[in-house]
Short mmCIF file of C-alpha atoms in Angstrom, two decimals:
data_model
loop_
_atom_site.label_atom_id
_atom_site.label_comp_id
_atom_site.label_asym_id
_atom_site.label_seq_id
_atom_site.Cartn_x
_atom_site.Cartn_y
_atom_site.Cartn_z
CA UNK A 1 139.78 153.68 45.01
CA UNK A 2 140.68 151.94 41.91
CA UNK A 3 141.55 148.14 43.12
CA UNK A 4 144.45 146.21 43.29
CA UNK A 5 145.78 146.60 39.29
CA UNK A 6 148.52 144.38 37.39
CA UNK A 7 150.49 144.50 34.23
CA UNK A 8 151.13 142.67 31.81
CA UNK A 9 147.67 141.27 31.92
CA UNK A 10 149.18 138.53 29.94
CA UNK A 11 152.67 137.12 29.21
CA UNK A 12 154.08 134.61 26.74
CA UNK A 13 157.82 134.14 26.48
CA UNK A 14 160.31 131.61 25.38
CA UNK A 15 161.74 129.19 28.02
CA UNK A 16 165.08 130.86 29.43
CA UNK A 17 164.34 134.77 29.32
CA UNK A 18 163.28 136.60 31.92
CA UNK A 19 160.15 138.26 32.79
CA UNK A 20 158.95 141.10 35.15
CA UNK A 21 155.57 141.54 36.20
CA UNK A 22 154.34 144.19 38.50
CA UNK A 23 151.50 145.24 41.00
CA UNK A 24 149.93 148.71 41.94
CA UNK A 25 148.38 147.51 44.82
CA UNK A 26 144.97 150.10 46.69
CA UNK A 27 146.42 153.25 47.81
CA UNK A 28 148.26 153.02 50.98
CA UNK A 29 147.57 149.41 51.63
CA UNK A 30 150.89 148.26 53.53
CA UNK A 31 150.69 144.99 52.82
CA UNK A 32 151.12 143.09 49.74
CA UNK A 33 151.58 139.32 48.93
CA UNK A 34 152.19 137.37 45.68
CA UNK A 35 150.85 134.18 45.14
CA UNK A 36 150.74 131.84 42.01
CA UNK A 37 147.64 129.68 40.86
CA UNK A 38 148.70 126.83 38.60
CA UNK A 39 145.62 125.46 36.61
CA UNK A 40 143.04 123.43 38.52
CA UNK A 41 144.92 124.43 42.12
CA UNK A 42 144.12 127.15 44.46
CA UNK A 43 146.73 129.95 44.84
CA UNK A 44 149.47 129.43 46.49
CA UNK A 45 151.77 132.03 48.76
CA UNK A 46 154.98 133.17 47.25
CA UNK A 47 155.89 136.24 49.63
CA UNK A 48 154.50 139.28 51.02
CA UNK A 49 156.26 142.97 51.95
CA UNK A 50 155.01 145.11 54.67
CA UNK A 51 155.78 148.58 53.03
CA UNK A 52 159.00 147.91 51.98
CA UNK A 53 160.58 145.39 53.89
CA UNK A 54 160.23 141.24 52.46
CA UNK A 55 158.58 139.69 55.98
CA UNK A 56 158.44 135.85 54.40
CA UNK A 57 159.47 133.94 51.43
CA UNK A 58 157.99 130.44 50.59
CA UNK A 59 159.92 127.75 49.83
CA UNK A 60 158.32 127.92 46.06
CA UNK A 61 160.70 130.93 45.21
CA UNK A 62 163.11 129.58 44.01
CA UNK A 63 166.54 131.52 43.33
CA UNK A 64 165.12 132.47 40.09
CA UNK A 65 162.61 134.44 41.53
CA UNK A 66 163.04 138.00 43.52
CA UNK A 67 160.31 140.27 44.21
CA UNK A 68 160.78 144.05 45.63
CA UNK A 69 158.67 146.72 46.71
CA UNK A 70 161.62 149.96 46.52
CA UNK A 71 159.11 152.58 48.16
CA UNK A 72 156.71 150.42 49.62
CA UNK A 73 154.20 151.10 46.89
CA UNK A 74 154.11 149.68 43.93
CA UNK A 75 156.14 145.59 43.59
CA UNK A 76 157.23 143.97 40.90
CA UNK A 77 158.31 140.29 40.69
CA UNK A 78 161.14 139.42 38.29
CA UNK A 79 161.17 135.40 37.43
CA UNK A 80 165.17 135.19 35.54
CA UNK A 81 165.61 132.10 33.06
CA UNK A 82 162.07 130.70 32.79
CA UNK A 83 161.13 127.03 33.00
CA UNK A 84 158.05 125.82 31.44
CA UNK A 85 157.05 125.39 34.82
CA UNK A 86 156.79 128.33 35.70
CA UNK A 87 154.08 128.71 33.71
CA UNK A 88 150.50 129.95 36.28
CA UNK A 89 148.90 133.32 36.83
CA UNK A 90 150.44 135.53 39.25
CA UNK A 91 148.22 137.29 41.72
CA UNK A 92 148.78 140.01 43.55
CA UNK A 93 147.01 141.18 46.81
CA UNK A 94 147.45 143.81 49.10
CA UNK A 95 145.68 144.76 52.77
CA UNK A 96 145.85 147.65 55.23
CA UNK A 97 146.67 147.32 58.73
CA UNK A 98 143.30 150.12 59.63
CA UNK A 99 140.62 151.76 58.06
CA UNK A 100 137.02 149.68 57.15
CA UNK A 101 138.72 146.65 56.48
CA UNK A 102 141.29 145.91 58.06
CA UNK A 103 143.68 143.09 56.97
CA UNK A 104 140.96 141.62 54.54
CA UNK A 105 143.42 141.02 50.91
CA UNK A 106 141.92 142.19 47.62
CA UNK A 107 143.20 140.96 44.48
CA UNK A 108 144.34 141.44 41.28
CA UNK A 109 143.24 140.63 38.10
CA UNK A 110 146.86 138.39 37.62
CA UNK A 111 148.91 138.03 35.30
CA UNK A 112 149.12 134.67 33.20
CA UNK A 113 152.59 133.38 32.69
CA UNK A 114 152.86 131.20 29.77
CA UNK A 115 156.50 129.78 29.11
CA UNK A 116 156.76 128.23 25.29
CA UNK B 1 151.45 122.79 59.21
CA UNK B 2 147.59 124.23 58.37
CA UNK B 3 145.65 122.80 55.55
CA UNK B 4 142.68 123.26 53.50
CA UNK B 5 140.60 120.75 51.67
CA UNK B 6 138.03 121.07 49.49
CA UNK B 7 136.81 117.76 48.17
CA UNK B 8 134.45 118.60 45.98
CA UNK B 9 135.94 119.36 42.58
CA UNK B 10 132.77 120.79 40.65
CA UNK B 11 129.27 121.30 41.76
CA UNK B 12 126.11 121.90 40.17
CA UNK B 13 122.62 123.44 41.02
CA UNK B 14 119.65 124.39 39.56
CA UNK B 15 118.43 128.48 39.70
CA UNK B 16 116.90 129.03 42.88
CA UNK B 17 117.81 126.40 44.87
CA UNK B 18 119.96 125.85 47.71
CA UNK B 19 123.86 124.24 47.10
CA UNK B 20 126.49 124.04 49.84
CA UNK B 21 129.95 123.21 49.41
CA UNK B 22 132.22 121.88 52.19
CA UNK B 23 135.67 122.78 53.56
CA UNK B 24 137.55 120.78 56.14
CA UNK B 25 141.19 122.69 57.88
CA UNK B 26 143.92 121.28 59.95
CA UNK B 27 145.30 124.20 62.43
CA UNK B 28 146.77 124.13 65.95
CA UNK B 29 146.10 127.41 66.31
CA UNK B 30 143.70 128.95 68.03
CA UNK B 31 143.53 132.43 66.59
CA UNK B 32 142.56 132.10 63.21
CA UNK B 33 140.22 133.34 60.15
CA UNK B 34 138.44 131.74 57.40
CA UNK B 35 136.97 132.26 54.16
CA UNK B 36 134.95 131.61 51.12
CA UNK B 37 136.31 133.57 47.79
CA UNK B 38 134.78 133.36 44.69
CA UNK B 39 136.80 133.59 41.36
CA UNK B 40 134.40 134.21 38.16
CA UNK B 41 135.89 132.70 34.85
CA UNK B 42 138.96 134.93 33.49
CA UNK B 43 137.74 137.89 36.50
CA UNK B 44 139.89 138.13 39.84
CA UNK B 45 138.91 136.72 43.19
CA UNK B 46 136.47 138.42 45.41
CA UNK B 47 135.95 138.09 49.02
CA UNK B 48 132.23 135.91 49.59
CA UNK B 49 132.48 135.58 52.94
CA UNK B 50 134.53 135.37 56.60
CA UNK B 51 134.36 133.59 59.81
CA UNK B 52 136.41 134.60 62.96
CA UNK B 53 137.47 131.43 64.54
CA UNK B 54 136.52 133.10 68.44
CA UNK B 55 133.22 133.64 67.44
CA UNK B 56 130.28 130.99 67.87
CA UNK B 57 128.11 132.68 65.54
CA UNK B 58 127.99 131.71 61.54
CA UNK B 59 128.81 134.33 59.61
CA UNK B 60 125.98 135.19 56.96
CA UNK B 61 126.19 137.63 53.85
CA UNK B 62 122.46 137.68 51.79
CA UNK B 63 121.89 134.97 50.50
CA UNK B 64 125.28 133.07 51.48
CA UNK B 65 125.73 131.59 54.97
CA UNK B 66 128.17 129.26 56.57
CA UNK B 67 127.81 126.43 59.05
CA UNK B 68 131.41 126.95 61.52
CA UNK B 69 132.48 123.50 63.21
CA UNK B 70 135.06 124.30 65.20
CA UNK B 71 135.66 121.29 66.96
CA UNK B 72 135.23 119.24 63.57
CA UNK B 73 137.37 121.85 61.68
CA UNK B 74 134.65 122.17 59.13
CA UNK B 75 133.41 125.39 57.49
CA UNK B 76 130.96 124.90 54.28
CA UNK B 77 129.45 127.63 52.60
CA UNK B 78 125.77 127.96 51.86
CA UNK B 79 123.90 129.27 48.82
CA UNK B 80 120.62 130.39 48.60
CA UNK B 81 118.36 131.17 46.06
CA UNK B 82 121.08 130.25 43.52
CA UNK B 83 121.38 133.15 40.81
CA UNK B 84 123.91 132.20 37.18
CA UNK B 85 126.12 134.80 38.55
CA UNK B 86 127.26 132.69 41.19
CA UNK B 87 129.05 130.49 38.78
CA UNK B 88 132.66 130.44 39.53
CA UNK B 89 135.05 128.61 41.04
CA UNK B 90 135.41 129.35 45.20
CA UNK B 91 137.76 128.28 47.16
CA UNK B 92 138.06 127.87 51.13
CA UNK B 93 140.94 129.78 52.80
CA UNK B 94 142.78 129.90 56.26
CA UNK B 95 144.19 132.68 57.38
CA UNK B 96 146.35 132.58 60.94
CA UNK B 97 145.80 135.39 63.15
CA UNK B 98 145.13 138.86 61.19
CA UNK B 99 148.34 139.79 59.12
CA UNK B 100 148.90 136.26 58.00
CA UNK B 101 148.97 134.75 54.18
CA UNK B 102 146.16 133.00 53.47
CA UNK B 103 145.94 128.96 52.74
CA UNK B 104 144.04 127.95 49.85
CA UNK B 105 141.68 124.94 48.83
CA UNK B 106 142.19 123.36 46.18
CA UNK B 107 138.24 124.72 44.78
CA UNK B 108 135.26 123.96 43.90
CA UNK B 109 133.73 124.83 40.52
CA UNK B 110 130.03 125.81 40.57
CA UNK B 111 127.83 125.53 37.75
CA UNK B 112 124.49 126.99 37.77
CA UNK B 113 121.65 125.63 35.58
CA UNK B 114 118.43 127.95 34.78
#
């Protein structure tokens, strides 16, 4: 069982373009969630995808952000025309609905997100 | 809506002693989980600890232990024996029922002296 793995580890980019980060979550975990830590704050919920199918949105993603999980593996979360704010490590964690631990989220390593 | 409040921004103690840092919640709920994660310096966020709401019992791990107010809506997190691998930042989360997202803290940064 390798963890919960991300890519890019890190991300710098020019205000306007758009970015795409994605995250392998454990093997057959069926749940996985996105959140984003800004510095000095405690991550916050973005969404989460049972397999494949979106169950919640927050009100933080905005229309520039969209997030998929096609065959309820792998996700990747695309952020289109970056703000400056949108600079913050993206975590990803994902959780099984059985096995030893059920429901308990592991993370990611994140990906920082800095807009220039 | 829930909340979680840590309101201690950094803490320090010395190797080998005891430090315990506090967590307040606001929930209606009555099925609910809660718990300490830990979140080294540039490393990702490990579970520390969990606390089922239904059960009276504090939740213990080694050397880390937590004192469960339900009534007060207070969960702190206890260190023992303090080791400088316990530096990090941890923050207190809320999770409703079992499938839910979790609610963070805002954190509280440990340093650890020798």
């Amino acid at each position: 069982d390798t963890g919960v793995s991300q890519n890019p580890r890190h991300k710098i980019t020019k205000r306007g373009q758009n970015v795409t980060f994605r995250c392998d979550p454990i093997s057959e975990h069926n749940r996985l969630y996105w959140y984003r830590q800004t510095l000095g704050q405690g991550p916050e919920f973005l969404t989460y995808f049972q397999n494949e199918a979106q169950l919640e949105k927050s009100r933080l993603l905005s229309d520039r952000f969209s997030a998929e999980r096609p065959k309820g593996s792998f996700s990747t979360l695309e952020i289109q025309r970056t703000e400056q704010g949108d600079s913050a490590m993206y975590l990803c964690a994902s959780s099984s609905l059985g096995g030893a631990a059920p429901y308990e989220q592991y993370f990611g390593p994140g990906t920082r997100l800095t807009v220039t | 809506a829930q909340t979680v409040t840590q309101s201690q921004p950094e803490m320090s103690v010395q190797e080998a002693e005891t430090v315990t840092l506090s967590c307040t919640y606001d929930t209606s709920e009555s099925d609910y989980y809660l718990f300490w994660y830990k979140q080294p310096p540039s490393r990702q966020m490990i579970l520390v600890i969990r606390q089922e709401a239904y059960k009276q019992q504090n939740a213990t791990e080694n050397r880390f232990s937590v004192n469960f107010q339900k009534a007060a809506k207070s969960f702190s997190l206890k260190i023992s024996d303090s080791q400088l691998g316990d530096a990090a930042m941890y923050f207190c989360a809320y999770r409703r029922g079992e499938t839910d997202k979790l609610i963070f803290g805002t954190g509280t940064r440990l340093q650890v002296f020798p």
